[in-house]
CSV table of C-alpha atoms in Angstrom, one decimal:
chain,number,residue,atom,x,y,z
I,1074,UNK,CA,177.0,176.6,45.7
I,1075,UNK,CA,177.7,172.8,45.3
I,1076,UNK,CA,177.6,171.3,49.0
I,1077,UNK,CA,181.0,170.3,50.3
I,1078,UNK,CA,181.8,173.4,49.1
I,1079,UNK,CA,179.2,175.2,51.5
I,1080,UNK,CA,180.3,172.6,54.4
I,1081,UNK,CA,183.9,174.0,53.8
I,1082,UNK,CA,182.6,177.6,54.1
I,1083,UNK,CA,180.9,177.1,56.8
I,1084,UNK,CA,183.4,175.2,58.7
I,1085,UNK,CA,186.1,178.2,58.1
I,1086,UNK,CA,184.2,180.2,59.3
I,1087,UNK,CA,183.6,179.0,62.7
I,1088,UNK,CA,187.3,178.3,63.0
I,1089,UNK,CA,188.0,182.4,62.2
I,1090,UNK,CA,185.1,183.6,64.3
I,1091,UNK,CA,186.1,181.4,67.4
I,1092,UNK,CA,189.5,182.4,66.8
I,1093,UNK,CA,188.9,185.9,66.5
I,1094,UNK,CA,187.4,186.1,69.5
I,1095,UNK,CA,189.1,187.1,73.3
I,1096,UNK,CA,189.1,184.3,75.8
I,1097,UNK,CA,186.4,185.8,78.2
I,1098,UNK,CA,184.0,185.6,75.3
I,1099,UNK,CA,184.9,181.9,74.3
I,1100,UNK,CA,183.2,181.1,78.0
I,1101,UNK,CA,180.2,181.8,77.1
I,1102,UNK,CA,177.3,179.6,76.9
I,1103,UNK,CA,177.7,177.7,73.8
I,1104,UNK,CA,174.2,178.3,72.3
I,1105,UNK,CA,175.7,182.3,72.4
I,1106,UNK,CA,177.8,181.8,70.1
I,1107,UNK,CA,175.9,179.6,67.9
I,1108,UNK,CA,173.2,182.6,67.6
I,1109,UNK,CA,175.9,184.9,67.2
I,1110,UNK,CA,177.2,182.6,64.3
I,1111,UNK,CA,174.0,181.5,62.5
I,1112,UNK,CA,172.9,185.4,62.6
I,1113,UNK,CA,176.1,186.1,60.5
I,1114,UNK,CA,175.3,183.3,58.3
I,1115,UNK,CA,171.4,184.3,57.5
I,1116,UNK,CA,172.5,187.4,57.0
I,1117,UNK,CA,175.0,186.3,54.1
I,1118,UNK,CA,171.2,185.2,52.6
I,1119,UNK,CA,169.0,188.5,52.6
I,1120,UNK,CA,167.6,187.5,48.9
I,1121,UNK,CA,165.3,185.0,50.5
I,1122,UNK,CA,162.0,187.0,52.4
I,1123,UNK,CA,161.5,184.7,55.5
I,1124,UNK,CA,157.7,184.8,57.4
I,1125,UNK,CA,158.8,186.5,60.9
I,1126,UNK,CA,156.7,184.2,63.1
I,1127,UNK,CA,157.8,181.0,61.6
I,1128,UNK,CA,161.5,182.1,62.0
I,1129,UNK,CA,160.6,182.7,65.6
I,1130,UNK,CA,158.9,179.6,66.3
I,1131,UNK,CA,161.9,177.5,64.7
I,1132,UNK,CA,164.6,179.5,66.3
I,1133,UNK,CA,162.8,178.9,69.5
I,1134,UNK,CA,162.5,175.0,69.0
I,1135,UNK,CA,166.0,175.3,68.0
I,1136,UNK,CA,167.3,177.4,71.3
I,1137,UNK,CA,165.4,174.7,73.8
I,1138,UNK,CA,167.0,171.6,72.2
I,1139,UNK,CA,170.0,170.9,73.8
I,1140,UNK,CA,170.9,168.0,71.8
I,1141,UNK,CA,171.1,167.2,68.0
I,1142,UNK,CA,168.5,164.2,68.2
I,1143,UNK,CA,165.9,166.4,69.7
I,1144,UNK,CA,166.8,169.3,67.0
I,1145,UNK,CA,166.5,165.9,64.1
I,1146,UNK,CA,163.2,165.0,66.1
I,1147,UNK,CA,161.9,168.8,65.7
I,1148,UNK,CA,162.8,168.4,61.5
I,1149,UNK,CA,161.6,165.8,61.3
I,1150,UNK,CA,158.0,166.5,62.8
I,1151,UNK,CA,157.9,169.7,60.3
I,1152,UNK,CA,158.8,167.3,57.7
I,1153,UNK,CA,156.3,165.3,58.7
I,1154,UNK,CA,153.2,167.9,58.6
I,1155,UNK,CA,150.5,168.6,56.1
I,1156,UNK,CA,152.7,171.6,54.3
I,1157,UNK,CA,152.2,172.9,50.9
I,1158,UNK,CA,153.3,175.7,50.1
I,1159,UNK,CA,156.5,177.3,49.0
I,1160,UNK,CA,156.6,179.4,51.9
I,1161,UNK,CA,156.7,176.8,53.9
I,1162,UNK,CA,159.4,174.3,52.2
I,1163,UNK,CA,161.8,177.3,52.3
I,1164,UNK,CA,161.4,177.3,55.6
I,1165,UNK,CA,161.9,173.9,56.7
I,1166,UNK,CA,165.1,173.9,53.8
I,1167,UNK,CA,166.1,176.4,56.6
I,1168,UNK,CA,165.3,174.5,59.8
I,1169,UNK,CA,167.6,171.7,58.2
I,1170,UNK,CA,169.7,174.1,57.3
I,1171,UNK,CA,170.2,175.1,61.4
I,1172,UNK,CA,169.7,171.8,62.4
I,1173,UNK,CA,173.4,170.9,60.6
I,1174,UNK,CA,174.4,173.8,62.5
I,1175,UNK,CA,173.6,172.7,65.9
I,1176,UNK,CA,175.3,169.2,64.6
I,1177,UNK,CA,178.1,170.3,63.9
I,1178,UNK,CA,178.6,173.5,65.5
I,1179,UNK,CA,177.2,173.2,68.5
I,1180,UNK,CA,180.0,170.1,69.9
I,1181,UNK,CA,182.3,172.4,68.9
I,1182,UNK,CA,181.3,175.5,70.4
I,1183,UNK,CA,181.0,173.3,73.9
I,1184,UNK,CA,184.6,172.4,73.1
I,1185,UNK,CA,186.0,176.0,72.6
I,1186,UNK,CA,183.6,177.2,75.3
I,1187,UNK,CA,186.4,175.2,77.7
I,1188,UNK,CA,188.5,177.9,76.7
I,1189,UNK,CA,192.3,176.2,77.2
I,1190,UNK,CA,191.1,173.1,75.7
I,1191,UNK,CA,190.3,174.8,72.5
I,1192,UNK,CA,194.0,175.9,72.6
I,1193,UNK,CA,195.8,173.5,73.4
I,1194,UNK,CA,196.9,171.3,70.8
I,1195,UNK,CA,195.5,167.6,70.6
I,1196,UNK,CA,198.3,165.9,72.4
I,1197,UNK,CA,200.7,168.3,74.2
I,1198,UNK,CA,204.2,167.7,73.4
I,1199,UNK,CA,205.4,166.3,76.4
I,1200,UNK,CA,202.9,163.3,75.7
I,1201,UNK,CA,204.3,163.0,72.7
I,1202,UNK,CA,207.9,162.7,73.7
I,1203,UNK,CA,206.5,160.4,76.9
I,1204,UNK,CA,205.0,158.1,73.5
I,1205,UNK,CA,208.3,157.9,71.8
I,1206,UNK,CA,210.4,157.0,75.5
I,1207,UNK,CA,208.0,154.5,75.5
I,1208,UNK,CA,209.2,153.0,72.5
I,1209,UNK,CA,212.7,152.7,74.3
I,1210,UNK,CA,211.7,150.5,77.3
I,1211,UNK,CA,211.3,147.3,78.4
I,1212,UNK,CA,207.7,145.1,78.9
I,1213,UNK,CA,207.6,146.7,82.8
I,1214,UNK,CA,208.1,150.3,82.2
I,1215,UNK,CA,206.1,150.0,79.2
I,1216,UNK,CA,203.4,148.8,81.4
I,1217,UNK,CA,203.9,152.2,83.7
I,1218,UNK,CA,204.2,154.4,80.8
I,1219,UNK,CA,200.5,153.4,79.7
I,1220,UNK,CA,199.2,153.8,82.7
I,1221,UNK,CA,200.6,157.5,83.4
I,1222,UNK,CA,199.7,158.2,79.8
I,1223,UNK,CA,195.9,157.3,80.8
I,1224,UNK,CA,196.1,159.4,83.9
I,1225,UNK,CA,198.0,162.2,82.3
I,1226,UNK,CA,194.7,162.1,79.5
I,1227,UNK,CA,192.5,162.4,82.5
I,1228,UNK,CA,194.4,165.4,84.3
I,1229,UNK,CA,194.0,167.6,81.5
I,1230,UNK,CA,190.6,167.1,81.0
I,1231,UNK,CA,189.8,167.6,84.6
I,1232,UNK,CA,192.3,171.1,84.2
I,1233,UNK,CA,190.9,172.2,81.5
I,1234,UNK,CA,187.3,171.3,82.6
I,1235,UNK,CA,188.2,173.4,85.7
I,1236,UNK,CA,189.7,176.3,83.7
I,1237,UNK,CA,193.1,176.9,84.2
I,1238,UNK,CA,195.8,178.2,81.9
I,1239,UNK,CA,197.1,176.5,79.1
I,1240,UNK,CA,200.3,177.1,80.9
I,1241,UNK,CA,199.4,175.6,83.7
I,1242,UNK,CA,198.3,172.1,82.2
I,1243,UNK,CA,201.6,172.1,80.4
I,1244,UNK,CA,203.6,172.3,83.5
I,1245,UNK,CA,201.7,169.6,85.1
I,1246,UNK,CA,202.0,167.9,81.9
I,1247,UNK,CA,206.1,168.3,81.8
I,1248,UNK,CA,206.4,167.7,85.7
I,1249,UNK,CA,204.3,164.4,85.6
I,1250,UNK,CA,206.4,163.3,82.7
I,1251,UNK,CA,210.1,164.8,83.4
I,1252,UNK,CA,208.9,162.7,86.6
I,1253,UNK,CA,208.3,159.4,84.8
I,1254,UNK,CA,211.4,160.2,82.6
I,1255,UNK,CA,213.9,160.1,85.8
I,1256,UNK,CA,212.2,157.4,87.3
I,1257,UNK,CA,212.1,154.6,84.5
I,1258,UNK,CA,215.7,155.8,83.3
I,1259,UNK,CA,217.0,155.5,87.0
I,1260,UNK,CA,215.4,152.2,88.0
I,1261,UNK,CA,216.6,151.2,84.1
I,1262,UNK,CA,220.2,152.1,85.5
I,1263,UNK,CA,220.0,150.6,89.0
I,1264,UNK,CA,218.8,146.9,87.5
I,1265,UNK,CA,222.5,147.3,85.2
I,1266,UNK,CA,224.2,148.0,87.9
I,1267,UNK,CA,222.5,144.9,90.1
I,1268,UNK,CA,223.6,142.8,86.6
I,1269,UNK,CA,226.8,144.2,86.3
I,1270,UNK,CA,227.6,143.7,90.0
I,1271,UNK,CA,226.2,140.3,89.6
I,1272,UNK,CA,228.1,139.2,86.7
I,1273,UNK,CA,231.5,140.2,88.0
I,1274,UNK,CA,230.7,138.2,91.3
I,1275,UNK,CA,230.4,135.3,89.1
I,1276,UNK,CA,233.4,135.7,86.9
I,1277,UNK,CA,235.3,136.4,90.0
I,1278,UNK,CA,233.9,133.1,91.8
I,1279,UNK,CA,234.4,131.6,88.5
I,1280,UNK,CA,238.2,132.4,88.4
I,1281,UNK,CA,239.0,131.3,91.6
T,533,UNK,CA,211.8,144.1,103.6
T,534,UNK,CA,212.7,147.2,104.5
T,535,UNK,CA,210.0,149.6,103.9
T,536,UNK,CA,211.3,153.3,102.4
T,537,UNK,CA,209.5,156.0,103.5
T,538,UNK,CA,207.8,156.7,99.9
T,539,UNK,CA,206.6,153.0,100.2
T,540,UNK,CA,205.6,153.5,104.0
T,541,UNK,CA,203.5,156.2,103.0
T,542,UNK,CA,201.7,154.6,100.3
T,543,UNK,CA,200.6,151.4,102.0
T,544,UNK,CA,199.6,153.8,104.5
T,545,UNK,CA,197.3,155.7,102.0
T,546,UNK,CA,195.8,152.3,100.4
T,547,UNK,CA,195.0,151.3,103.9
T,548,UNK,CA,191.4,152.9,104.0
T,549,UNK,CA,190.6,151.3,100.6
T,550,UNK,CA,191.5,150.4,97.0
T,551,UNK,CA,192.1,152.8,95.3
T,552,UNK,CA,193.4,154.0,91.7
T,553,UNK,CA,196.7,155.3,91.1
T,554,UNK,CA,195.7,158.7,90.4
T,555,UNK,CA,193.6,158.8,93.6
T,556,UNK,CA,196.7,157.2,95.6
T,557,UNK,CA,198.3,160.9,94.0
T,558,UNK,CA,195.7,162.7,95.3
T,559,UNK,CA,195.6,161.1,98.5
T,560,UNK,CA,199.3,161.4,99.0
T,561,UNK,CA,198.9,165.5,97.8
T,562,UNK,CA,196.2,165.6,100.6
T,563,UNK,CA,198.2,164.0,103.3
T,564,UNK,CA,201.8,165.5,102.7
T,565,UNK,CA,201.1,168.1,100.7
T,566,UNK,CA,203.7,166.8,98.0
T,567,UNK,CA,203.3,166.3,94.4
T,568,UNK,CA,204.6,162.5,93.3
T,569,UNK,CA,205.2,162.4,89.6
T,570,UNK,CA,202.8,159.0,88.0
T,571,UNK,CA,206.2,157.4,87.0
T,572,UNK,CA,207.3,157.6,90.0
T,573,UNK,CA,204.6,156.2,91.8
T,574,UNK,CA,203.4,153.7,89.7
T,575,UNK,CA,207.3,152.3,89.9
T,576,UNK,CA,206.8,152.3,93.7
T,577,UNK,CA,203.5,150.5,93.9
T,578,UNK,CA,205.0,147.9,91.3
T,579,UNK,CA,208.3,147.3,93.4
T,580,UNK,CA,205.3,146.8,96.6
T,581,UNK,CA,203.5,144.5,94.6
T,582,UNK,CA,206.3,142.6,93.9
T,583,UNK,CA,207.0,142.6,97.8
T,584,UNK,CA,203.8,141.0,97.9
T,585,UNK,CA,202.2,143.7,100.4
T,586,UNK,CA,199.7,145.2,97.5
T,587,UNK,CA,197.1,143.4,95.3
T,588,UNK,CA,196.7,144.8,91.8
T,589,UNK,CA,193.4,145.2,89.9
T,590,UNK,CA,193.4,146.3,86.4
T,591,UNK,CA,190.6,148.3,84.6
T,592,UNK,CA,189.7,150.1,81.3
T,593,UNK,CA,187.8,153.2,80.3
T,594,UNK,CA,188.1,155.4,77.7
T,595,UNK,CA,191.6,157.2,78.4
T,596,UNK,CA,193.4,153.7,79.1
T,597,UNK,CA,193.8,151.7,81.4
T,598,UNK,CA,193.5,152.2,85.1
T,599,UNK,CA,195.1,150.0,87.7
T,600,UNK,CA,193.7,149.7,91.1
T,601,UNK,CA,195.5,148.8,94.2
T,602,UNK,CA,194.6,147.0,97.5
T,603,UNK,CA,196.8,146.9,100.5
T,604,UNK,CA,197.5,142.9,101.8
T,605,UNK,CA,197.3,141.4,104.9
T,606,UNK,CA,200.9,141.3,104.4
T,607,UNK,CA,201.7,144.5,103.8
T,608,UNK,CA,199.3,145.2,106.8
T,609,UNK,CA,201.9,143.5,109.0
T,610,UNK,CA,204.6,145.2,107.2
T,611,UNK,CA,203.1,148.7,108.2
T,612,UNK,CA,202.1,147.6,111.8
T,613,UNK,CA,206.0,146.7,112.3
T,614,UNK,CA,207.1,150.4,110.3
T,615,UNK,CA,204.6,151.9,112.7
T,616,UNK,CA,205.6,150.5,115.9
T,617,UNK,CA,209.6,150.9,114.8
T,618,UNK,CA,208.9,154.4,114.6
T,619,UNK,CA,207.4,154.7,117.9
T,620,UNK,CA,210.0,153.1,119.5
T,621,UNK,CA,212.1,155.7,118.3
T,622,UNK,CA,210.1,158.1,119.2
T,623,UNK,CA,210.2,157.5,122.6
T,624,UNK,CA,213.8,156.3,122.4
T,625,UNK,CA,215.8,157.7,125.7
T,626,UNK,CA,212.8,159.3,126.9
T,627,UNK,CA,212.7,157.4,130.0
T,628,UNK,CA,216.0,158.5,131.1
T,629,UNK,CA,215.7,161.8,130.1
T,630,UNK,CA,212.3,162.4,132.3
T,631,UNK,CA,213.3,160.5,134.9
């Protein structure tokens, strides 16, 4: 199987098994779910007769790193040693093998392990539409409009971080900008009315 | 200037220190247990700083920017006088009536 193909595989299916599963099990501890994945994909490879203790001594090494330059340091030291055989080389194809699993799976599985996050999409609507007012406005309420767009990015990580309903991080999300929406639009009407009123003073002092 | 009661209670807020505007949210959730929309808020603090009773700082992190504000000695006065016009209608016909 040529490589990008593999990387495809692989990446469809963590998408389907973190999809398939129920919210409750998506907050789990991440490394969970990377076992649970990486046992499904050894076991798609039976052909190949591992040595037991060597399996166990990598998996451990693998399970105590917690990031992906200590999992590179750990290949790279079995790179490193005096190790001829077959047996061997098989088995650090395999470590190097998990160790693109804990790059690129492992991020990911803290991400969907948020839960919400993992479902909401990567800008929620609202901050979309809040994007496009901004377009509409003037070099003041422009100047607002970034700044609530950098708080609103904070609230929902904070929300999500802490849990709660993709629901719920909408509505905060729609209040804070219906909020914005109403205020820009009504002090954009108030200073047309202060120009309007100001105008017809002068054409009225200008008549006289 | 006369002070609105939004703006009197967010130069009240930034009096113990300067503070971001999300914080000044929080604070004001904490104090009157009201949600203020950002918009809203960050339109108020601008129309203070324009008023001259708030200093602006302005910041950057990885969501955007952030914008910090600092009550004045200004705006210090301008709350002292809010305060004490609300005390003196506090106590307005108070002496008569207890008298």
């Amino acid at each position: 199987m040529s490589s990008p193909f593999k990387s495809v595989i692989r990446h469809v299916s963590y998408w389907w098994l973190i999809r398939r599963m129920p919210r409750e099990q998506r907050l789990r501890d991440p490394m969970e779910i990377f076992d649970e994945v990486f046992r499904n994909h050894t076991a798609a490879e039976k052909n190949e007769v591992l040595d037991d203790e060597f399996t166990e001594y990598v998996q451990q090494n693998l399970r105590d790193a917690r990031s992906s330059d200590e999992v590179d340091a750990f290949v790279r030291q079995l790179e490193l040693s005096d190790i001829g055989s077959q047996q061997w080389r098989i088995q650090i194809k395999r470590a190097r093998d998990r160790a693109f699993w804990m790059n690129h799976f492992v991020p990911k599985a803290v991400h969907a392990s948020i839960g919400p996050m993992a479902e909401l999409p990567r800008t929620p609507q609202a901050i979309g539409l809040l994007k496009a007012f901004r377009w509409f406005c003037n070099r003041d309420a422009r100047e607002i409009v970034d700044l609530v767009l950098a708080d609103l990015t904070r609230d929902v990580r904070q929300l999500a971080s802490e849990g709660r309903s993709r629901g719920f991080i909408r509505a905060v999300v729609w209040r804070h900008v219906g909020g914005t929406l109403v205020s820009i639009t009504w002090n954009a009407f108030n200073s047309l009315l202060k120009r309007i009123g100001t105008t017809l003073g002068l054409i009225r002092t200008i008549s006289k | 200037m006369n002070l609105s009661n939004l703006e009197f209670q967010l130069l009240a807020v930034l009096c113990a220190k300067e503070q971001s505007g999300r914080d000044v949210a929080a604070a004001y959730h904490q104090e009157t247990g009201q949600d203020l929309a950002f918009g809203s808020l960050y339109s108020t603090l601008r129309r203070l700083k324009e008023s001259g009773f708030v200093d602006v700082r302005d910041a950057e992190d990885s969501d955007g920017r952030i914008r910090y504000f600092k009550i004045n000695g200004h705006g210090r006065a301008a709350l002292a006088a809010r305060r004490g016009d609300y005390a003196s209608l506090a106590t307005f016909g108070q002496k008569k009536a207890f008298a």
